[in-house]
Amino acid sequence: MSENYVHCSWDILEPDSLVPRIPKTRIDGPNVKEDDTVPRICVSDTVQRALMAMPGTGKIIKNMQKYKVPVIIHAYYLVQDRKSILRPRKSEVPDVELTGECWMLKPPISVIRRDYLVKNPAIESIQDLNGTDMEVLCGCTLKPVKFQSNFQNFLDSLPLTKYAGAPDVKDLKKAASFRTFMQNMDEELYQMVTDAQAEKLWAKLTDIPFDEDPEGRMLLSEDFALWKAGTEREEIWEWFDEHHSKGVGWMMENNWDIMRKCRQEASHER
């Protein structure tokens, strides 16, 4: 008899990629060790419970909220015969009774995708049976939304995307999954991304003329990005000094390299 199951992912998955495999992220410690021999698709009976069963969910949600990224989960509704479903032992998955986690041992018969906005997440900091500190999702509400990409939402949330553009989504996907990317997001990584945008804005600024007034001040000749025509050049330089980790002095010294890098990226985007 066929039944419906749910698999959740922070990344967009093609239906034919949903095949049993041994998960890269598993419980592995002195007290609890998850099976590393059985290829499977981890599923549950509801989206909320599937989310609760996912490794790192609490931290990912907290980071998405911190950096003002909509918390979107991709839910895949899978149909499979009950005979192809295995319920893991509590010794392998300690929270199996809470999450309802099951292992699908064959590719699904059919796949339907739905996207949801995760609202009102309840997250608790705990220590698992292996002594590892972790943040777990205990509950949430869901709002159906149109299909969207978490990577694109992250890029759109960056403060300078409107003026400087954003890194190519394809480049980010090549570097890591969204789960890995957001799970490791911290101030240093976020600064690296915003530095890259500031450098793009700096490269664009070099094409904008300045007019010298009778007092010798250099004034922006036209509206540009964050600044109105007539803004003093020093004020703009101060902004870059505050918002780039290496400061405006570094940007001036490396102006040619910044220009060349931005032109190469622009050529690649075309």
Short mmCIF file of C-alpha atoms in Angstrom, two decimals:
data_model
loop_
_atom_site.label_atom_id
_atom_site.label_comp_id
_atom_site.label_asym_id
_atom_site.label_seq_id
_atom_site.Cartn_x
_atom_site.Cartn_y
_atom_site.Cartn_z
CA MET A 1 0.00 0.00 0.00
CA SER A 2 1.37 3.43 -1.00
CA GLU A 3 1.56 6.25 1.54
CA ASN A 4 2.58 9.92 1.60
CA TYR A 5 5.77 11.15 3.26
CA VAL A 6 7.59 14.48 3.53
CA HIS A 7 11.25 15.30 2.89
CA CYS A 8 12.46 18.85 3.61
CA SER A 9 15.45 20.70 2.20
CA TRP A 10 16.91 24.22 2.33
CA ASP A 11 18.11 23.67 -1.24
CA ILE A 12 16.03 23.22 -4.38
CA LEU A 13 16.12 19.57 -5.43
CA GLU A 14 15.34 18.03 -8.79
CA PRO A 15 12.89 15.12 -8.43
CA ASP A 16 15.35 12.62 -9.91
CA SER A 17 17.96 13.62 -7.30
CA LEU A 18 15.77 12.22 -4.54
CA VAL A 19 17.37 8.80 -4.33
CA PRO A 20 18.49 6.82 -1.28
CA ARG A 21 22.00 7.67 -0.10
CA ILE A 22 23.97 7.55 3.12
CA PRO A 23 23.64 11.03 4.69
CA LYS A 24 26.83 13.04 5.05
CA THR A 25 25.53 14.52 8.30
CA ARG A 26 24.83 11.78 10.83
CA ILE A 27 24.86 11.32 14.59
CA ASP A 28 28.27 9.92 15.37
CA GLY A 29 29.62 9.74 18.90
CA PRO A 30 30.51 7.53 21.84
CA ASN A 31 26.93 7.05 23.05
CA VAL A 32 24.83 7.26 19.87
CA LYS A 33 25.93 6.33 16.36
CA GLU A 34 23.57 6.55 13.41
CA ASP A 35 23.69 3.83 10.76
CA ASP A 36 26.28 4.51 8.04
CA THR A 37 25.51 1.54 5.79
CA VAL A 38 21.86 1.91 4.76
CA PRO A 39 21.19 4.29 1.82
CA ARG A 40 17.97 6.18 2.52
CA ILE A 41 15.87 9.31 2.06
CA CYS A 42 15.00 10.75 5.46
CA VAL A 43 11.28 11.50 5.67
CA SER A 44 8.50 12.13 8.17
CA ASP A 45 4.72 12.47 8.17
CA THR A 46 4.48 16.31 8.38
CA VAL A 47 6.58 19.27 7.28
CA GLN A 48 7.05 20.43 10.88
CA ARG A 49 8.30 17.04 12.05
CA ALA A 50 10.56 16.65 9.00
CA LEU A 51 12.05 20.08 9.82
CA MET A 52 12.60 19.08 13.44
CA ALA A 53 14.49 15.99 12.30
CA MET A 54 16.90 17.89 10.03
CA PRO A 55 20.44 18.42 11.38
CA GLY A 56 21.32 22.04 12.19
CA THR A 57 17.81 23.41 11.66
CA GLY A 58 17.79 25.60 14.77
CA LYS A 59 21.08 27.30 13.96
CA ILE A 60 20.15 27.79 10.30
CA ILE A 61 16.85 29.44 11.20
CA LYS A 62 18.54 31.70 13.77
CA ASN A 63 21.15 32.81 11.22
CA MET A 64 18.51 33.45 8.56
CA GLN A 65 16.58 35.60 11.03
CA LYS A 66 19.73 37.42 12.13
CA TYR A 67 20.62 38.40 8.57
CA LYS A 68 16.98 39.16 7.66
CA VAL A 69 16.56 36.33 5.16
CA PRO A 70 13.03 34.90 4.84
CA VAL A 71 13.01 31.41 6.36
CA ILE A 72 11.81 29.32 3.42
CA ILE A 73 11.72 25.54 3.51
CA HIS A 74 11.23 23.39 0.43
CA ALA A 75 8.92 20.48 1.26
CA TYR A 76 8.83 17.46 -1.04
CA TYR A 77 5.78 15.23 -0.74
CA LEU A 78 6.84 11.70 -1.68
CA VAL A 79 4.71 8.67 -2.38
CA GLN A 80 6.15 5.24 -1.60
CA ASP A 81 5.01 1.75 -0.69
CA ARG A 82 4.99 1.11 3.04
CA LYS A 83 7.21 -1.95 2.53
CA SER A 84 10.03 0.35 1.39
CA ILE A 85 9.97 2.38 4.62
CA LEU A 86 12.20 1.61 7.61
CA ARG A 87 11.72 3.10 11.07
CA PRO A 88 15.14 3.66 12.70
CA ARG A 89 15.78 2.47 16.24
CA LYS A 90 15.86 4.94 19.09
CA SER A 91 19.48 3.93 19.71
CA GLU A 92 20.30 5.33 16.23
CA VAL A 93 17.95 8.35 16.19
CA PRO A 94 17.15 9.29 19.83
CA ASP A 95 14.37 11.74 18.90
CA VAL A 96 12.64 9.38 16.47
CA GLU A 97 9.43 9.33 18.53
CA LEU A 98 9.26 13.14 18.51
CA THR A 99 10.17 13.68 14.84
CA GLY A 100 8.59 10.56 13.35
CA GLU A 101 11.69 10.11 11.19
CA CYS A 102 11.56 7.22 8.73
CA TRP A 103 13.96 6.02 6.07
CA MET A 104 12.73 5.58 2.51
CA LEU A 105 14.80 2.79 0.95
CA LYS A 106 13.72 3.26 -2.68
CA PRO A 107 13.27 6.32 -4.92
CA PRO A 108 9.79 7.79 -4.52
CA ILE A 109 6.99 6.82 -6.88
CA SER A 110 6.05 10.49 -7.27
CA VAL A 111 7.25 13.89 -6.03
CA ILE A 112 5.38 17.15 -5.43
CA ARG A 113 7.13 20.28 -4.18
CA ARG A 114 5.65 22.94 -1.90
CA ASP A 115 7.42 25.98 -0.41
CA TYR A 116 6.60 27.36 3.04
CA LEU A 117 7.57 30.38 5.09
CA VAL A 118 8.58 29.20 8.57
CA LYS A 119 6.97 31.45 11.18
CA ASN A 120 7.15 31.62 14.99
CA PRO A 121 9.97 29.06 15.33
CA ALA A 122 10.53 27.77 18.86
CA ILE A 123 14.24 26.94 19.24
CA GLU A 124 15.96 25.48 22.28
CA SER A 125 19.64 25.00 23.10
CA ILE A 126 20.33 21.46 24.27
CA GLN A 127 23.13 18.93 24.61
CA ASP A 128 22.63 15.63 22.81
CA LEU A 129 23.48 12.19 24.21
CA ASN A 130 27.02 12.50 22.83
CA GLY A 131 27.56 15.76 24.73
CA THR A 132 27.35 17.97 21.64
CA ASP A 133 25.79 21.43 22.08
CA MET A 134 23.07 22.07 19.53
CA GLU A 135 20.04 24.21 18.82
CA VAL A 136 16.89 22.31 17.92
CA LEU A 137 13.56 23.33 16.48
CA CYS A 138 10.69 22.41 18.81
CA GLY A 139 7.82 23.79 16.77
CA CYS A 140 6.71 26.39 14.21
CA THR A 141 3.86 27.50 12.00
CA LEU A 142 3.96 27.40 8.21
CA LYS A 143 2.60 29.70 5.53
CA PRO A 144 2.41 28.43 1.91
CA VAL A 145 4.34 30.72 -0.46
CA LYS A 146 5.31 30.78 -4.12
CA PHE A 147 8.44 28.88 -5.24
CA GLN A 148 11.64 30.73 -4.38
CA SER A 149 15.36 30.24 -3.78
CA ASN A 150 17.01 30.69 -0.39
CA PHE A 151 20.28 31.66 -2.07
CA GLN A 152 18.51 34.36 -4.09
CA ASN A 153 16.65 35.58 -1.03
CA PHE A 154 19.97 35.89 0.83
CA LEU A 155 21.51 37.91 -2.00
CA ASP A 156 18.44 40.14 -2.23
CA SER A 157 18.67 40.80 1.52
CA LEU A 158 22.20 42.22 1.30
CA PRO A 159 22.24 45.99 1.93
CA LEU A 160 24.01 46.96 -1.31
CA THR A 161 22.36 44.60 -3.79
CA LYS A 162 20.11 47.40 -5.06
CA TYR A 163 23.13 49.51 -6.01
CA ALA A 164 26.01 47.11 -6.62
CA GLY A 165 24.27 43.96 -7.76
CA ALA A 166 24.81 40.60 -6.13
CA PRO A 167 27.20 37.65 -6.55
CA ASP A 168 26.06 35.05 -9.05
CA VAL A 169 23.77 32.46 -7.44
CA LYS A 170 25.43 29.75 -9.52
CA ASP A 171 28.81 30.57 -8.00
CA LEU A 172 27.41 30.25 -4.48
CA LYS A 173 25.75 26.93 -5.28
CA LYS A 174 29.05 25.58 -6.58
CA ALA A 175 30.78 26.57 -3.35
CA ALA A 176 28.34 24.92 -0.94
CA SER A 177 24.76 23.91 -0.30
CA PHE A 178 22.58 26.58 1.27
CA ARG A 179 22.40 24.47 4.43
CA THR A 180 26.21 24.44 4.75
CA PHE A 181 26.47 28.10 3.73
CA MET A 182 23.95 29.35 6.30
CA GLN A 183 25.00 26.93 9.03
CA ASN A 184 28.50 28.43 8.86
CA MET A 185 27.36 32.02 8.45
CA ASP A 186 29.05 34.37 10.92
CA GLU A 187 30.17 37.98 11.01
CA GLU A 188 33.42 37.21 9.18
CA LEU A 189 31.73 35.39 6.29
CA TYR A 190 29.00 38.02 6.06
CA GLN A 191 31.65 40.75 5.97
CA MET A 192 33.41 38.98 3.09
CA VAL A 193 30.19 39.05 1.07
CA THR A 194 29.44 42.70 1.85
CA ASP A 195 33.08 43.64 1.13
CA ALA A 196 32.68 42.18 -2.35
CA GLN A 197 29.59 44.34 -2.89
CA ALA A 198 31.36 47.46 -1.57
CA GLU A 199 34.17 46.82 -4.05
CA LYS A 200 31.66 46.61 -6.90
CA LEU A 201 30.20 49.93 -5.79
CA TRP A 202 33.69 51.46 -5.59
CA ALA A 203 34.40 50.31 -9.14
CA LYS A 204 31.19 51.97 -10.36
CA LEU A 205 32.07 55.17 -8.51
CA THR A 206 35.21 55.59 -10.62
CA ASP A 207 32.98 56.32 -13.64
CA ILE A 208 31.05 59.08 -11.84
CA PRO A 209 32.44 62.63 -12.28
CA PHE A 210 33.03 65.10 -9.45
CA ASP A 211 32.89 68.90 -9.81
CA GLU A 212 35.18 71.25 -7.92
CA ASP A 213 33.41 74.12 -6.17
CA PRO A 214 34.95 77.59 -5.49
CA GLU A 215 36.20 76.37 -2.12
CA GLY A 216 38.11 73.47 -3.68
CA ARG A 217 35.70 70.76 -2.51
CA MET A 218 35.01 67.86 -4.88
CA LEU A 219 31.24 67.36 -5.18
CA LEU A 220 29.35 64.49 -6.76
CA SER A 221 27.99 65.76 -10.09
CA GLU A 222 24.92 63.46 -10.18
CA ASP A 223 22.90 61.15 -7.96
CA PHE A 224 24.75 57.89 -7.39
CA ALA A 225 23.72 54.89 -5.28
CA LEU A 226 23.29 56.10 -1.69
CA TRP A 227 24.34 59.67 -2.39
CA LYS A 228 22.70 62.74 -3.89
CA ALA A 229 24.38 65.12 -6.32
CA GLY A 230 26.49 67.62 -4.40
CA THR A 231 27.74 65.12 -1.80
CA GLU A 232 31.38 65.75 -0.91
CA ARG A 233 33.84 63.11 -2.07
CA GLU A 234 35.32 62.88 1.44
CA GLU A 235 31.91 61.94 2.83
CA ILE A 236 31.65 59.10 0.32
CA TRP A 237 35.17 57.94 1.13
CA GLU A 238 34.28 57.93 4.84
CA TRP A 239 31.35 55.64 4.07
CA PHE A 240 33.63 53.13 2.31
CA ASP A 241 36.11 53.39 5.19
CA GLU A 242 33.36 52.39 7.62
CA HIS A 243 31.74 49.65 5.53
CA HIS A 244 34.75 47.82 4.03
CA SER A 245 36.78 45.70 6.44
CA LYS A 246 40.12 46.95 5.04
CA GLY A 247 39.11 50.59 4.73
CA VAL A 248 39.19 53.15 1.97
CA GLY A 249 42.99 53.37 2.03
CA TRP A 250 43.24 49.73 0.98
CA MET A 251 40.65 50.29 -1.74
CA MET A 252 42.62 53.22 -3.15
CA GLU A 253 45.86 51.24 -3.13
CA ASN A 254 44.19 48.29 -4.84
CA ASN A 255 41.96 50.31 -7.16
CA TRP A 256 43.27 48.70 -10.36
CA ASP A 257 42.83 45.15 -9.04
CA ILE A 258 39.29 45.94 -7.89
CA MET A 259 38.40 47.44 -11.28
CA ARG A 260 39.82 44.45 -13.16
CA LYS A 261 38.02 41.92 -10.93
CA CYS A 262 34.67 43.70 -11.27
CA ARG A 263 35.00 43.96 -15.04
CA GLN A 264 35.80 40.26 -15.28
CA GLU A 265 32.72 39.43 -13.19
CA ALA A 266 30.54 41.72 -15.31
CA SER A 267 31.83 40.06 -18.49
CA HIS A 268 31.10 36.62 -17.01
CA GLU A 269 27.54 37.67 -16.07
CA ARG A 270 26.85 38.74 -19.67
#
